[in-house]
mmCIF file of C-alpha atoms and ligand atoms in Angstrom:
data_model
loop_
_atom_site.group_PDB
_atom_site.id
_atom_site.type_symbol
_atom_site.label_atom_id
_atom_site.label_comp_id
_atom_site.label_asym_id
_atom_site.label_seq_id
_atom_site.Cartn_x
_atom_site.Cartn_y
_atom_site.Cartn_z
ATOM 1 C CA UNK A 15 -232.611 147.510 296.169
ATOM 2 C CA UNK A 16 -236.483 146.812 296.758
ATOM 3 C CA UNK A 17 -237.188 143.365 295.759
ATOM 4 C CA UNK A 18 -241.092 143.179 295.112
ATOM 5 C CA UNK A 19 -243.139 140.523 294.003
ATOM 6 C CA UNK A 20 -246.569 142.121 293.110
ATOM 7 C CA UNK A 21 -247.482 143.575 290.065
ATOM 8 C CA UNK A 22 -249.430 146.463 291.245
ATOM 9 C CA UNK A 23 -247.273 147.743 294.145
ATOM 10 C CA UNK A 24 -244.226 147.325 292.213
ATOM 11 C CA UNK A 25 -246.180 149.829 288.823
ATOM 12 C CA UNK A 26 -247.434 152.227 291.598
ATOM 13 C CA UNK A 27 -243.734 153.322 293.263
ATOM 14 C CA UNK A 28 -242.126 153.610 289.224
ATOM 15 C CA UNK A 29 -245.278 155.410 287.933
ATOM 16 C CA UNK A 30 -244.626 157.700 290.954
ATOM 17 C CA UNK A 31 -240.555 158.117 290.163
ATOM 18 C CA UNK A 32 -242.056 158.630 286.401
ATOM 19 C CA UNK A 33 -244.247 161.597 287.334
ATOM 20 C CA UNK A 34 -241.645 163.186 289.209
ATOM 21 C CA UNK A 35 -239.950 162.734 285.794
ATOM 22 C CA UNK A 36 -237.472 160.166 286.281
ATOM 23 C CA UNK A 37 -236.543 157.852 283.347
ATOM 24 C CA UNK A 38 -237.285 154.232 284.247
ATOM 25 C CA UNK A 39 -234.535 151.837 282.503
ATOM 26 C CA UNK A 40 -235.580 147.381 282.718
ATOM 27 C CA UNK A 41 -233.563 145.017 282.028
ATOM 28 C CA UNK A 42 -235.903 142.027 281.699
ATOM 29 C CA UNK A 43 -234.171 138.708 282.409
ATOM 30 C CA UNK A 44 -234.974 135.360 283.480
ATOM 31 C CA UNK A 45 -232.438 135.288 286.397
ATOM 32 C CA UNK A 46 -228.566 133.699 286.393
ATOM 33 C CA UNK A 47 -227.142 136.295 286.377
ATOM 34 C CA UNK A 48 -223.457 136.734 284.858
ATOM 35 C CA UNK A 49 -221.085 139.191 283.780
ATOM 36 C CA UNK A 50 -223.526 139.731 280.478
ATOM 37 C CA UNK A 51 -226.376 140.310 281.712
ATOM 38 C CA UNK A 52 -224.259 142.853 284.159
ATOM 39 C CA UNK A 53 -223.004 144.359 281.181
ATOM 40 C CA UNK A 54 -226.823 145.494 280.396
ATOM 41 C CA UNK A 55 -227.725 146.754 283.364
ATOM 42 C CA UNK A 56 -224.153 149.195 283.412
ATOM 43 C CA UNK A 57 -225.587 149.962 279.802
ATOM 44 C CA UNK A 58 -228.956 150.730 281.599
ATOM 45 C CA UNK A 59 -227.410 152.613 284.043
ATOM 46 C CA UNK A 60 -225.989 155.379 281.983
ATOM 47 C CA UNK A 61 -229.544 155.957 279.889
ATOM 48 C CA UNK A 62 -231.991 156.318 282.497
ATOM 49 C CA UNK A 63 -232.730 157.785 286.511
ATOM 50 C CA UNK A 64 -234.211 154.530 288.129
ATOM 51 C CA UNK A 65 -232.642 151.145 287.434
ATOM 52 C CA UNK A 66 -234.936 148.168 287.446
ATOM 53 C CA UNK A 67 -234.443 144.152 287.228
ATOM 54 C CA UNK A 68 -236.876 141.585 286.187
ATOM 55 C CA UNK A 69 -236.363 138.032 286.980
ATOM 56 C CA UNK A 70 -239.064 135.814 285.678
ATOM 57 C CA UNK A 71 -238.360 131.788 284.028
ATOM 58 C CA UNK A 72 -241.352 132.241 281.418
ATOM 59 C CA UNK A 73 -242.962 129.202 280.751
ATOM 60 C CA UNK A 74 -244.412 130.674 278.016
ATOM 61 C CA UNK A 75 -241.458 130.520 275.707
ATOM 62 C CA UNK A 76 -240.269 127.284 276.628
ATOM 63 C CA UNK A 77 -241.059 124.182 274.147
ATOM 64 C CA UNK A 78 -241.983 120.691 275.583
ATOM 65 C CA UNK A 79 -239.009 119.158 275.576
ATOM 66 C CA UNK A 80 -236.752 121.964 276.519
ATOM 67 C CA UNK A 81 -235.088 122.270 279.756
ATOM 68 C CA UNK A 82 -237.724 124.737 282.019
ATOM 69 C CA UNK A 83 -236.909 122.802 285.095
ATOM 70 C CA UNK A 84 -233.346 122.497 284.650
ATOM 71 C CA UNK A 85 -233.186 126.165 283.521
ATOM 72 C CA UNK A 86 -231.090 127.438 287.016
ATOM 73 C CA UNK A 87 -232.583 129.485 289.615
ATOM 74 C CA UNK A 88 -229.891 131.332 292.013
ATOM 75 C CA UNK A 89 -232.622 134.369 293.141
ATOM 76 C CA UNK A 90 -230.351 134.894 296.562
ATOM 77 C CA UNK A 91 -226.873 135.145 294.486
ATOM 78 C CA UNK A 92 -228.799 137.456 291.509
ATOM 79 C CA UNK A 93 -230.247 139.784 294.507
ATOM 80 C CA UNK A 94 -226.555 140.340 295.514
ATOM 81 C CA UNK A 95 -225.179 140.938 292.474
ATOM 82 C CA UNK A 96 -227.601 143.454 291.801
ATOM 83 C CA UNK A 97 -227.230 145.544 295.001
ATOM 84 C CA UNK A 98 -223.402 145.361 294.367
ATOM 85 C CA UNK A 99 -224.417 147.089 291.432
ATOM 86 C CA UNK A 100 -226.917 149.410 292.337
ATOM 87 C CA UNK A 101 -229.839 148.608 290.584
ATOM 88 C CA UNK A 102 -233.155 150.453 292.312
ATOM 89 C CA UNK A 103 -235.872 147.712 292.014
ATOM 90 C CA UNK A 104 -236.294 143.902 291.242
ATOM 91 C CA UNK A 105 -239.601 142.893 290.022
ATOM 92 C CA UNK A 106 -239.770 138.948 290.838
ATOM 93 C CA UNK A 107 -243.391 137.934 290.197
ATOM 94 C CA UNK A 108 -244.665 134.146 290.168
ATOM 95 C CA UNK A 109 -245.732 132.342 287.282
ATOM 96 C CA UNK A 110 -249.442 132.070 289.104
ATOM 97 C CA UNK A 111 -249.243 135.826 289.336
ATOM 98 C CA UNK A 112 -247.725 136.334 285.036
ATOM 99 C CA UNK A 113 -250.383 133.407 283.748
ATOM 100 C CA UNK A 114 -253.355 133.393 286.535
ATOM 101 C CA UNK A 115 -254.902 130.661 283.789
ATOM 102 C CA UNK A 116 -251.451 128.936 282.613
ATOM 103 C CA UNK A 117 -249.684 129.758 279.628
ATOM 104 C CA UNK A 118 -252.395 129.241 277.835
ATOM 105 C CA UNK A 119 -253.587 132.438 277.887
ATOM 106 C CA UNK A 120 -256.642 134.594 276.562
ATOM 107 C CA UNK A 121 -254.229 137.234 274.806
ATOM 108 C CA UNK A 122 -250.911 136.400 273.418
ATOM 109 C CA UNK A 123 -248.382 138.710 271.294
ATOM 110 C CA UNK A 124 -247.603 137.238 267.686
ATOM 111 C CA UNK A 125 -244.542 138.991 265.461
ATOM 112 C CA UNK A 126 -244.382 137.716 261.993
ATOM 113 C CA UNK A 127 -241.959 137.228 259.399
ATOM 114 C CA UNK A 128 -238.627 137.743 262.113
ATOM 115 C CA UNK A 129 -239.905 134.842 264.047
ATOM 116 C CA UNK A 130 -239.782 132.380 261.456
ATOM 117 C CA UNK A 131 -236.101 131.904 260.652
ATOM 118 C CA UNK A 132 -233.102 131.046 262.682
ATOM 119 C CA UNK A 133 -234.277 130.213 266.007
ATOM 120 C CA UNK A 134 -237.857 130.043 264.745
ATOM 121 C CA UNK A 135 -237.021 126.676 262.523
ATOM 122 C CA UNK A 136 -236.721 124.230 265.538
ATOM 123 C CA UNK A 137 -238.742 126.579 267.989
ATOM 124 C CA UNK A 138 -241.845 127.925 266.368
ATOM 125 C CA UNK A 139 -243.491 128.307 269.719
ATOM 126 C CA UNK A 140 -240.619 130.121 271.807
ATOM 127 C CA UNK A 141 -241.019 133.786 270.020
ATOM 128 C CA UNK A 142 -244.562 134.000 271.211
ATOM 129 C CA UNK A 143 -243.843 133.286 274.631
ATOM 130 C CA UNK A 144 -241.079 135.401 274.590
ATOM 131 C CA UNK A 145 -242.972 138.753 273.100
ATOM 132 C CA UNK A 146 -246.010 137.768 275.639
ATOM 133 C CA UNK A 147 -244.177 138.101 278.585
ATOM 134 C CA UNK A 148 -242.362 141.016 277.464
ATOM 135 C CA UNK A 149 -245.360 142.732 276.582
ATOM 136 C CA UNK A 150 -246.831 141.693 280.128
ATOM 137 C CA UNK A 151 -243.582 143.294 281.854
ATOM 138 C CA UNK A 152 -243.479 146.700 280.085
ATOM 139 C CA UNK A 153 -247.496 147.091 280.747
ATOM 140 C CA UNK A 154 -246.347 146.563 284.544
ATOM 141 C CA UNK A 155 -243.226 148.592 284.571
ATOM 142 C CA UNK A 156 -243.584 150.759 281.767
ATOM 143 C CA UNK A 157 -240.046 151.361 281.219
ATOM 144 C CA UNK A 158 -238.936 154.024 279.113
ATOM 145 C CA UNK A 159 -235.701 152.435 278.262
ATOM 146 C CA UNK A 160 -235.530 148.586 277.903
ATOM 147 C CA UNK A 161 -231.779 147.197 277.120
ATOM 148 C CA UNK A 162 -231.068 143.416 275.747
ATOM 149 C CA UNK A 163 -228.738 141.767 274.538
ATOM 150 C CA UNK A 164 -227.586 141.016 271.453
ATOM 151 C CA UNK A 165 -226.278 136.979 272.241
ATOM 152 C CA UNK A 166 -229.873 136.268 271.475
ATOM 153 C CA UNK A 167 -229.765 139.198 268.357
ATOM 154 C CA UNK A 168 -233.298 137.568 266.442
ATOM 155 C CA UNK A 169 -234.924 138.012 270.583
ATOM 156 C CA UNK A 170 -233.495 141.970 270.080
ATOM 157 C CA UNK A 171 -234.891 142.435 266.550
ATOM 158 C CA UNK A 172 -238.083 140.821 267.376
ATOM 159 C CA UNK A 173 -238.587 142.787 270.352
ATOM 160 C CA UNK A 174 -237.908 146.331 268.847
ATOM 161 C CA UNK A 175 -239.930 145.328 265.799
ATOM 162 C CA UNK A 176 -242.468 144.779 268.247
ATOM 163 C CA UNK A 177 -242.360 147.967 269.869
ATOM 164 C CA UNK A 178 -242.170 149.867 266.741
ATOM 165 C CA UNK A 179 -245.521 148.342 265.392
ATOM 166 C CA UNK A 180 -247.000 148.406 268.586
ATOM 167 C CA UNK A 181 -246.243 151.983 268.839
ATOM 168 C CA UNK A 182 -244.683 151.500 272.568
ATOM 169 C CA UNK A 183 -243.003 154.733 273.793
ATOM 170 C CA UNK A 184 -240.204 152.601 274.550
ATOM 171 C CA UNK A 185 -236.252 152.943 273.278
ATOM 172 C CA UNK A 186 -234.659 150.142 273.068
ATOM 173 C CA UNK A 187 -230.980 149.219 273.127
ATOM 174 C CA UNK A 188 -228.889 146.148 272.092
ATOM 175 C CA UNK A 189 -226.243 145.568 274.159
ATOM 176 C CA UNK A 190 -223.547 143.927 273.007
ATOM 177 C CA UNK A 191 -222.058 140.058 273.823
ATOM 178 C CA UNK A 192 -219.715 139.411 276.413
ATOM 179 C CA UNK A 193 -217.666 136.900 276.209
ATOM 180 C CA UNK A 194 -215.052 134.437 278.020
ATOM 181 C CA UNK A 195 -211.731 134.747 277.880
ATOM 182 C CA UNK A 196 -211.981 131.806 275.082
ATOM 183 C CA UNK A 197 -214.086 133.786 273.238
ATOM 184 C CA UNK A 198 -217.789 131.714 274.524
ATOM 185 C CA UNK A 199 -220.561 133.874 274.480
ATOM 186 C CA UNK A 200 -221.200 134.305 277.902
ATOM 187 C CA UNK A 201 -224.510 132.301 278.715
ATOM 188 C CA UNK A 202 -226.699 130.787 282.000
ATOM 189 C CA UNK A 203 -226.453 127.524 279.775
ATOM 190 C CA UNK A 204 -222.793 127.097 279.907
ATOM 191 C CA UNK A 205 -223.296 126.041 283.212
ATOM 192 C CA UNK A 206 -224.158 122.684 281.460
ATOM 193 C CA UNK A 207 -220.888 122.318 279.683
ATOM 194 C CA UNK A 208 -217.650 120.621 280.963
ATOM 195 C CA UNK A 209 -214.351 122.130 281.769
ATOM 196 C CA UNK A 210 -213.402 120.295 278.150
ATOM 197 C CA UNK A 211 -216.448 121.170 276.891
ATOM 198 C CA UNK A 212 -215.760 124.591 277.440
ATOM 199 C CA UNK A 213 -212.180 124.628 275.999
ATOM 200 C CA UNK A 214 -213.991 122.691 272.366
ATOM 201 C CA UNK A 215 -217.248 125.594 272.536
ATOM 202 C CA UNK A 216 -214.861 128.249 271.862
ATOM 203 C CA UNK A 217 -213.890 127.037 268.305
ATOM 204 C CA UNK A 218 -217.524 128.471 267.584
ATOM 205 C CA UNK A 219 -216.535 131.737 268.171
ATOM 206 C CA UNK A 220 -213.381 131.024 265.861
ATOM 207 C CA UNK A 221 -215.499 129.352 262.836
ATOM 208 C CA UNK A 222 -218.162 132.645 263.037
ATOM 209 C CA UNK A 223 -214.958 134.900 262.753
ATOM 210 C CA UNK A 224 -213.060 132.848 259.730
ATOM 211 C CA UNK A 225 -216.739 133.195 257.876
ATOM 212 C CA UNK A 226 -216.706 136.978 258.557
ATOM 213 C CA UNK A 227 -213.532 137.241 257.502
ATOM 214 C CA UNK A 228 -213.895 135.977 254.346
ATOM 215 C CA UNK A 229 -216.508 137.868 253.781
ATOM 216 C CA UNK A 230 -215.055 141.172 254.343
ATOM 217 C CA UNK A 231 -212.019 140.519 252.157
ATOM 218 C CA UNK A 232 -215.012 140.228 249.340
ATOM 219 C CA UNK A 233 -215.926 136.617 249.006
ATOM 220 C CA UNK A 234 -219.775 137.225 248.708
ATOM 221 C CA UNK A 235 -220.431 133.203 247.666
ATOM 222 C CA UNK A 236 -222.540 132.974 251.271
ATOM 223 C CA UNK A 237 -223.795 129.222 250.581
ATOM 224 C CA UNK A 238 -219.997 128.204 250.174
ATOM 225 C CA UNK A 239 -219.033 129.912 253.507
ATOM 226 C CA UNK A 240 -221.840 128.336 255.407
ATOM 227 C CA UNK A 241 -221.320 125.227 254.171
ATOM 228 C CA UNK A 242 -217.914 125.054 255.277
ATOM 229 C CA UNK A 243 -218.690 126.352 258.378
ATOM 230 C CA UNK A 244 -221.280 123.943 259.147
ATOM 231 C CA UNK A 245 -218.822 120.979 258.556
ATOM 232 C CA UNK A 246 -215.827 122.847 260.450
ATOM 233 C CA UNK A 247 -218.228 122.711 263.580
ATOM 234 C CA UNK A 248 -219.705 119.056 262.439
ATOM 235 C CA UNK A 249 -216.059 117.750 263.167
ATOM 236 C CA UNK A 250 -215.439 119.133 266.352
ATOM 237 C CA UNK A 251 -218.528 117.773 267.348
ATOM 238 C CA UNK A 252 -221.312 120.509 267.162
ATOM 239 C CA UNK A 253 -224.607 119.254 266.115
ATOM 240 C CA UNK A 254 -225.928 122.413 264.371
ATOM 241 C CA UNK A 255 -229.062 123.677 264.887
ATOM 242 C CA UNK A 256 -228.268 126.549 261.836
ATOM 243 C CA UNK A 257 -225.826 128.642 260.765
ATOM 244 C CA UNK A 258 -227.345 131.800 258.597
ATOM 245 C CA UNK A 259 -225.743 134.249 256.766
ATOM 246 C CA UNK A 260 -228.653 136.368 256.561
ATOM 247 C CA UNK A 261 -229.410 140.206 255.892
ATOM 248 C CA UNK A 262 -228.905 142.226 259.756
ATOM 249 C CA UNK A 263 -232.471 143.934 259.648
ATOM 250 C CA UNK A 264 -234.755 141.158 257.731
ATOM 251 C CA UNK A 265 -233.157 138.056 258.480
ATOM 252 C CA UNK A 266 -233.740 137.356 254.979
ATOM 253 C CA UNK A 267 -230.561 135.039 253.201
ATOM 254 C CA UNK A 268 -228.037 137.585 252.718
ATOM 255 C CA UNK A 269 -227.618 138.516 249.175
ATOM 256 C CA UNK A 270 -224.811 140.130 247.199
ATOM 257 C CA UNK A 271 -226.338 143.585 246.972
ATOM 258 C CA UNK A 272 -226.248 143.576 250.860
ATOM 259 C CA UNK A 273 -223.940 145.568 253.243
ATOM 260 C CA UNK A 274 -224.772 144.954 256.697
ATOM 261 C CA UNK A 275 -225.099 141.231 257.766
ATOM 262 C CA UNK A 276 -225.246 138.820 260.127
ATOM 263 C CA UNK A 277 -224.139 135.556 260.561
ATOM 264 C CA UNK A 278 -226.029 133.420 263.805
ATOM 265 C CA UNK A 279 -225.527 130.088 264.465
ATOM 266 C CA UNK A 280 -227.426 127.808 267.210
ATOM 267 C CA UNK A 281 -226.002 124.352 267.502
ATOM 268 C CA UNK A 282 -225.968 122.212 270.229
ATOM 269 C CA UNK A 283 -222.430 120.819 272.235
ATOM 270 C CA UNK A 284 -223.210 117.951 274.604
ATOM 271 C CA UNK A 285 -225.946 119.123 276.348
ATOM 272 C CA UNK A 286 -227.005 122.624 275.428
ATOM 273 C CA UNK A 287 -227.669 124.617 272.742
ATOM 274 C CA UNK A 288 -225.302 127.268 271.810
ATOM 275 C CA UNK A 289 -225.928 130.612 270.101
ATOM 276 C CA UNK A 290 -223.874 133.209 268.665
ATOM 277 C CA UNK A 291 -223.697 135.708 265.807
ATOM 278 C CA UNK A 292 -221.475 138.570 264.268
ATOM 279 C CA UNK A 293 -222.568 141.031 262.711
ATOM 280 C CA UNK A 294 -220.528 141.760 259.700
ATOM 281 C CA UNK A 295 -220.312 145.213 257.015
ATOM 282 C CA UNK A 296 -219.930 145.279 254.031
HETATM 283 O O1 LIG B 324 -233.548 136.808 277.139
HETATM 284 C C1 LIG B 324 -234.209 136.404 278.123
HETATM 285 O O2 LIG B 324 -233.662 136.141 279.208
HETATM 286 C C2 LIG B 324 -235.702 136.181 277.985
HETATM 287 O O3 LIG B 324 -236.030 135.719 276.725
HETATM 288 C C3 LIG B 324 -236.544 137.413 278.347
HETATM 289 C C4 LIG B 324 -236.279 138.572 277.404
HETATM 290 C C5 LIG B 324 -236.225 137.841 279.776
HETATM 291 C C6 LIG B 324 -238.035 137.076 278.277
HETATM 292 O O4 LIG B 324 -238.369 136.052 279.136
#
C-alpha cells in the first residue's frame, strides 16, 4: 500500500490508473480503524479496480466543546490493517495541507434541509465541516465509487444528496452497520466506554428493535413509541440526545402514509455519544 501525504502526487498516480480506465473506489475516514470501517473497504473492494483510504481528523466538523483532541489517532495500527487487507493507496494529508488558512475557510459546502434534524439539533456546525472536507477529498481523489457507512445514516444521506445536486460523477454506497456481539454499533468512540459500560450500551440496540417491532406489527402511533423509548433508555441511564422516527429519504417525522422509515437515536452513555438507527418497512 502507498501511503502518501500530498495532495498533488497522490491525484497524479489515480488520475493515471483512471485513464488507463481503472475504477477508483475511497473510503474516506478519519482513522481508528475497526471491523466497520473494514467492512467498507471489502464493500469497496468488490465495486471498483484501485482501492483507496483516507485518513484525515477534520477539524472542520468538530464543535467547540467536542472531543477533537481526544478523538484517537492509531495511523501505524490503521496502515497495517489496511495492507492486511489490500487496499492500493492511503491518502494521509495534514490539517495545514486540508485548511492552509484554518477551518475557517474561503469556500465551504452547505446542504440544507437534511442537515437540520437529528444530529443537526445539538450540532448545527458539524454537517458543514463534514460535506467540506468531503468535497475537498473527492476533488483530490476523484473517486468514482465512494462507500460509507450507514452507523452515521443522516452523514450517508447528506453526502449522496450532495453529490446528486452537485452533479458529482460519483456512486455512492451505504454500507451497512456492524456490530458487537452485544449488538453495539461498532464505533472509534466505544473506546471511551467501560467493560460495564459496554454490557448497559447494548440495551440501545434492544430499545431501537422493540420500537421497530411494533411498528411492523402495525402500530403507526410514532409519538407513543418514541416516547417510550426515550424513557426505556432514560432508566438505564442514557441521556438522549434524540430518538426520531422519521421518514428514510427526508428525515421528515414519519407519518402514517409512510412505508420506509427510520428510526436514529444519538444519546450519550458516560462519556460519549452514541448513535444508531434501523431502518424499518412498512
Ligand atoms: O464518518 C467519518 O469518519 C467522517 O465524518 C468523514 C466522512 C471521514 C469526514 O471527515
Amino acid at each position: 500500500m502507498k501511503v502518501i501525504q500530498q495532495p498533488l502526487l497522490i491525484q497524479k498516480e489515480l488520475i493515471a490508473l483512471k485513464n488507463t480506465g481503472k475504477r477508483i473506489g475511497l473510503i474516506p475516514t478519519m482513522g481508528n480503524l475497526h471491523k466497520g470501517h473494514l467492512s467498507l473497504f471489502q464493500l469497496a473492494q468488490s465495486n471498483c479496480d484501485v482501492l483507496v483510504g483516507s485518513i484525515f481528523v477534520n477539524p472542520m466538523q468538530f464543535g467547540a466543546n467536542e472531543d477533537l483532541d481526544k478523538y484517537p489517532r492509531t495511523l501505524e495500527n490503521d496502515i497495517k490493517k489496511l495492507t492486511e487487507l489490500g487496499v492500493d493507496y492511503l491518502f494521509t494529508p495534514t490539517e495545514e495541507i486540508i485548511y492552509p488558512i484554518g477551518t475557517k475557510t474561503n469556500t465551504s459546502v452547505e446542504v440544507n434541509r437534511l442537515t437540520s434534524r437529528l444530529c443537526g439539533y445539538s450540532r448545527p456546525e458539524h454537517f458543514r465541516g463534514v460535506a467540506t472536507v468531503v468535497n475537498i477529498l473527492f476533488n483530490i481523489l476523484q473517486p468514482d465509487v465512494v462507500v460509507f457507512g450507514k452507523k452515521d445514516y443522516q452523514q450517508y444521506l447528506i453526502l449522496s444528496a450532495m453529490v446528486k445536486d452537485l452533479f458529482l460523477p460519483i456512486e455512492i454506497i451505504g454500507g451497512d452497520i456492524v456490530r458487537e456481539e452485544n449488538g453495539l454499533a461498532m464505533s472509534s468512540r466505544n473506546k471511551f466506554l467501560t467493560e460495564q459500560q459496554k454490557e448497559e450500551a447494548s440495551s440501545l440496540r434492544k430499545i431501537l428493535l422493540n420500537s421497530a417491532k411494533e411498528i411492523e406489527d402495525g402500530i403507526l402511533n410514532f409519538e407513543r413509541i418514541k416516547q417510550r423509548a426515550i424513557e426505556q433508555l432514560k432508566r438505564r441511564k442514557f441521556k438522549v440526545d434524540y430518538l426520531e422516527i422519521c421518514n428514510k429519504t427526508t428525515l421528515e417525522d414519519a407519518n402514517k402514509e409512510d412505508k420506509e422509515l427510520l428510526i436514529a437515536c444519538a444519546a450519550w452513555l458516560g462519556k460519549p455519544r452514541l448513535l444508531d438507527n434501523i431502518e424499518v418497512s412498512i
